[in-house]
Amino acid sequence: MDLLRRKVIEEGIVLGQGVLKVDSFLNHQMDPILMREIGREFTRRFAGEEITKVLTIESSGIAPGIMTALELDVPLIFARKQKSLTLTEDIYVEKVYSFTKKESNEITVSKKFIAPGERVLIVDDFLANGEAAFGLARIVEQAGGSVAGIGIVIEKSFQPGYRLLQEAGYRVESLVRIASLTDGQIAFVEDDEVLPG
C-alpha cells in the first residue's frame, strides 16, 4: 500500500529495540484519508469472506477498524483494556501482553456483541509477537464465531507474530511489512522476500 508506505518512510521514527513511532498518522494523531484507504484495502483483501463484524483492541486499532467496518457495512467492536463500570458481567476476558508498552492487559468484550456463527475480521495497528491478535481470536472462538482473517496495518516481520498466527491457521494480511529497524533505518520486506524464522 503505497500511501501507507510513504507515511512510514516520511513520518515514522525508529526508537530502537524494535519500536517504530507512528503517532503522527496512526496512533495519536490520525490521518483520516489514510484511514479511509486502509479500510478500503482491507475490504478488498478480504472480499468474499462474508464478514459480519470487525473486532479490534482499544485504542490504536479503532481508526483502521472503524474505516474497515464502514467499507464492509458491518459493526465494529473494540476490546476494552480499561475496566468499565458498565461492563462487569457476561464478558469474555483474555490476557494479552503488549510488546511496545511492556505490560499485560486483560481485554474484555461483552458477550452480547459476538454471536455463534459470526464471521469476524480482526484489525490491529501493529503485529509484533501476535499477542493481541491471538487474544482477540480466542475471544471470537469462545463466542462460537470464526476468525475470517486478521488485518494488520504495520507488521514487524523480524518478530514472530506473523509466522505464529499462520502456523495456527489464521489468514494474515499486512499492509506494510517491516524487515528491520536497525541503526535507525526502516527496511521493508519486498513482496517476494521470505524472511527466516
CSV table of C-alpha atoms in Angstrom, one decimal:
chain,number,residue,atom,x,y,z
A,1,MET,CA,0.0,0.0,0.0
A,2,ASP,CA,2.0,2.9,-1.3
A,3,LEU,CA,0.3,5.7,0.7
A,4,LEU,CA,0.9,3.9,3.9
A,5,ARG,CA,4.5,3.0,3.0
A,6,ARG,CA,5.2,6.7,2.1
A,7,LYS,CA,3.8,7.8,5.5
A,8,VAL,CA,6.1,5.3,7.3
A,9,ILE,CA,9.1,6.5,5.4
A,10,GLU,CA,8.4,10.2,5.8
A,11,GLU,CA,7.0,10.3,9.3
A,12,GLY,CA,8.0,7.0,11.1
A,13,ILE,CA,10.6,7.3,13.8
A,14,VAL,CA,12.7,4.4,14.9
A,15,LEU,CA,13.1,4.5,18.6
A,16,GLY,CA,15.4,1.4,18.8
A,17,GLN,CA,14.8,-2.0,20.3
A,18,GLY,CA,12.3,-2.8,17.6
A,19,VAL,CA,10.0,0.1,18.2
A,20,LEU,CA,8.6,2.3,15.4
A,21,LYS,CA,6.8,5.5,16.4
A,22,VAL,CA,4.0,6.4,14.0
A,23,ASP,CA,2.0,8.7,16.3
A,24,SER,CA,1.7,11.5,13.7
A,25,PHE,CA,-0.6,9.5,11.5
A,26,LEU,CA,-1.8,6.2,13.1
A,27,ASN,CA,-1.9,6.0,16.9
A,28,HIS,CA,-2.1,9.5,18.3
A,29,GLN,CA,-2.9,12.0,15.6
A,30,MET,CA,-4.7,10.1,12.7
A,31,ASP,CA,-4.7,10.8,9.0
A,32,PRO,CA,-8.4,10.3,8.0
A,33,ILE,CA,-7.6,9.9,4.3
A,34,LEU,CA,-5.0,7.3,5.1
A,35,MET,CA,-7.5,5.5,7.5
A,36,ARG,CA,-10.2,5.5,4.7
A,37,GLU,CA,-7.7,3.9,2.3
A,38,ILE,CA,-6.7,1.3,4.9
A,39,GLY,CA,-10.4,0.4,5.3
A,40,ARG,CA,-10.8,0.1,1.6
A,41,GLU,CA,-7.7,-2.1,1.2
A,42,PHE,CA,-8.7,-4.5,4.0
A,43,THR,CA,-12.1,-4.7,2.4
A,44,ARG,CA,-10.5,-5.5,-1.0
A,45,ARG,CA,-8.2,-8.1,0.5
A,46,PHE,CA,-10.9,-9.9,2.5
A,47,ALA,CA,-13.6,-9.7,-0.2
A,48,GLY,CA,-15.8,-12.8,-0.3
A,49,GLU,CA,-15.2,-13.7,3.4
A,50,GLU,CA,-18.8,-13.0,4.4
A,51,ILE,CA,-17.6,-10.9,7.4
A,52,THR,CA,-20.3,-9.9,9.9
A,53,LYS,CA,-18.2,-7.9,12.4
A,54,VAL,CA,-14.9,-6.2,12.7
A,55,LEU,CA,-13.0,-6.6,16.0
A,56,THR,CA,-10.1,-4.6,17.3
A,57,ILE,CA,-8.5,-3.5,20.5
A,58,GLU,CA,-8.5,-0.1,22.0
A,59,SER,CA,-7.3,2.4,21.2
A,60,SER,CA,-4.9,2.4,18.2
A,61,GLY,CA,-6.9,-0.2,16.3
A,62,ILE,CA,-10.1,1.7,16.4
A,63,ALA,CA,-9.4,4.1,13.5
A,64,PRO,CA,-8.4,1.4,11.0
A,65,GLY,CA,-11.1,-0.8,12.4
A,66,ILE,CA,-14.0,1.6,12.0
A,67,MET,CA,-13.0,2.5,8.5
A,68,THR,CA,-12.8,-1.1,7.6
A,69,ALA,CA,-16.2,-1.8,9.2
A,70,LEU,CA,-17.6,1.3,7.3
A,71,GLU,CA,-16.5,-0.1,4.0
A,72,LEU,CA,-17.8,-3.6,4.8
A,73,ASP,CA,-21.1,-2.1,6.2
A,74,VAL,CA,-20.8,-4.1,9.4
A,75,PRO,CA,-20.4,-3.1,13.1
A,76,LEU,CA,-17.1,-2.6,14.8
A,77,ILE,CA,-16.4,-4.0,18.3
A,78,PHE,CA,-13.4,-2.9,20.2
A,79,ALA,CA,-12.0,-4.9,23.1
A,80,ARG,CA,-11.5,-2.7,26.2
A,81,LYS,CA,-8.3,-2.6,28.1
A,82,GLN,CA,-9.6,-0.4,30.8
A,83,LYS,CA,-12.1,-1.6,33.4
A,84,SER,CA,-15.6,-0.2,32.9
A,85,LEU,CA,-18.3,0.2,35.5
A,86,THR,CA,-20.9,-0.8,32.8
A,87,LEU,CA,-19.0,-3.9,31.6
A,88,THR,CA,-18.7,-6.2,34.6
A,89,GLU,CA,-20.5,-9.4,33.7
A,90,ASP,CA,-21.3,-11.5,30.7
A,91,ILE,CA,-18.0,-10.7,29.2
A,92,TYR,CA,-15.2,-12.5,27.5
A,93,VAL,CA,-11.8,-11.8,29.1
A,94,GLU,CA,-8.3,-12.6,27.7
A,95,LYS,CA,-4.9,-11.6,28.9
A,96,VAL,CA,-2.6,-10.0,26.3
A,97,TYR,CA,1.0,-8.7,26.6
A,98,SER,CA,1.9,-5.5,24.8
A,99,PHE,CA,5.4,-5.6,23.2
A,100,THR,CA,5.6,-1.8,22.9
A,101,LYS,CA,4.2,-1.0,26.4
A,102,LYS,CA,5.9,-4.0,28.1
A,103,GLU,CA,2.8,-4.7,30.1
A,104,SER,CA,0.0,-7.2,30.3
A,105,ASN,CA,-3.7,-6.2,30.0
A,106,GLU,CA,-6.9,-8.0,30.4
A,107,ILE,CA,-9.0,-7.2,27.4
A,108,THR,CA,-12.8,-7.6,27.6
A,109,VAL,CA,-15.7,-7.9,25.1
A,110,SER,CA,-19.3,-8.1,26.0
A,111,LYS,CA,-20.8,-11.5,25.2
A,112,LYS,CA,-23.9,-9.8,23.6
A,113,PHE,CA,-21.8,-8.4,20.7
A,114,ILE,CA,-20.4,-11.7,19.2
A,115,ALA,CA,-22.9,-14.4,18.4
A,116,PRO,CA,-22.2,-18.1,17.5
A,117,GLY,CA,-21.6,-18.4,13.8
A,118,GLU,CA,-20.3,-14.8,13.3
A,119,ARG,CA,-17.5,-14.3,10.8
A,120,VAL,CA,-15.2,-11.8,12.4
A,121,LEU,CA,-12.3,-9.8,10.8
A,122,ILE,CA,-9.7,-8.8,13.4
A,123,VAL,CA,-7.9,-5.5,12.6
A,124,ASP,CA,-5.0,-4.1,14.5
A,125,ASP,CA,-2.4,-1.4,14.0
A,126,PHE,CA,0.8,-3.4,14.7
A,127,LEU,CA,1.9,-7.0,14.7
A,128,ALA,CA,5.0,-7.9,16.7
A,129,ASN,CA,4.6,-11.2,18.6
A,130,GLY,CA,0.9,-11.7,17.9
A,131,GLU,CA,-0.3,-11.5,21.5
A,132,ALA,CA,-3.2,-9.0,20.8
A,133,ALA,CA,-4.3,-10.9,17.6
A,134,PHE,CA,-4.3,-14.3,19.5
A,135,GLY,CA,-6.2,-12.8,22.4
A,136,LEU,CA,-8.9,-11.3,20.1
A,137,ALA,CA,-9.1,-14.6,18.1
A,138,ARG,CA,-9.6,-16.5,21.4
A,139,ILE,CA,-12.5,-14.2,22.2
A,140,VAL,CA,-14.1,-14.8,18.8
A,141,GLU,CA,-13.7,-18.6,19.2
A,142,GLN,CA,-15.1,-18.6,22.8
A,143,ALA,CA,-18.2,-16.9,21.4
A,144,GLY,CA,-18.6,-19.7,18.8
A,145,GLY,CA,-17.6,-17.4,16.0
A,146,SER,CA,-14.9,-17.9,13.4
A,147,VAL,CA,-12.0,-15.6,12.5
A,148,ALA,CA,-12.4,-14.6,8.9
A,149,GLY,CA,-8.9,-13.1,8.8
A,150,ILE,CA,-6.5,-10.8,10.6
A,151,GLY,CA,-5.7,-7.4,9.0
A,152,ILE,CA,-2.6,-5.7,10.2
A,153,VAL,CA,-1.6,-2.1,9.3
A,154,ILE,CA,2.1,-2.5,10.1
A,155,GLU,CA,3.8,-5.9,10.6
A,156,LYS,CA,7.2,-6.1,12.2
A,157,SER,CA,8.3,-9.2,10.2
A,158,PHE,CA,11.5,-9.6,12.2
A,159,GLN,CA,9.4,-10.7,15.1
A,160,PRO,CA,7.5,-14.0,15.2
A,161,GLY,CA,3.8,-12.9,15.2
A,162,TYR,CA,3.1,-13.4,11.5
A,163,ARG,CA,4.6,-16.8,11.5
A,164,LEU,CA,2.9,-17.9,14.7
A,165,LEU,CA,-0.5,-16.8,13.5
A,166,GLN,CA,-0.1,-18.5,10.2
A,167,GLU,CA,1.0,-21.7,11.9
A,168,ALA,CA,-2.1,-21.5,14.0
A,169,GLY,CA,-4.2,-21.5,10.8
A,170,TYR,CA,-5.1,-17.8,10.6
A,171,ARG,CA,-5.0,-15.8,7.4
A,172,VAL,CA,-3.0,-12.7,8.0
A,173,GLU,CA,-2.9,-9.7,5.6
A,174,SER,CA,-0.4,-7.0,6.5
A,175,LEU,CA,-0.5,-3.7,4.5
A,176,VAL,CA,3.2,-2.8,5.3
A,177,ARG,CA,5.9,-5.3,6.3
A,178,ILE,CA,9.0,-4.1,8.1
A,179,ALA,CA,12.1,-6.3,7.6
A,180,SER,CA,14.2,-4.4,10.2
A,181,LEU,CA,14.6,-1.3,12.3
A,182,THR,CA,18.4,-1.4,12.6
A,183,ASP,CA,20.6,1.6,13.1
A,184,GLY,CA,17.6,4.0,13.0
A,185,GLN,CA,16.7,2.8,9.4
A,186,ILE,CA,13.4,1.4,8.3
A,187,ALA,CA,13.8,-1.6,5.8
A,188,PHE,CA,10.7,-3.1,4.2
A,189,VAL,CA,10.1,-6.7,3.2
A,190,GLU,CA,9.8,-6.8,-0.6
A,191,ASP,CA,6.8,-8.7,-2.0
A,192,ASP,CA,8.7,-11.8,-2.9
A,193,GLU,CA,11.1,-11.8,0.1
A,194,VAL,CA,10.8,-14.6,2.6
A,195,LEU,CA,12.3,-13.9,6.0
A,196,PRO,CA,13.9,-16.6,8.1
A,197,GLY,CA,12.0,-17.6,11.3
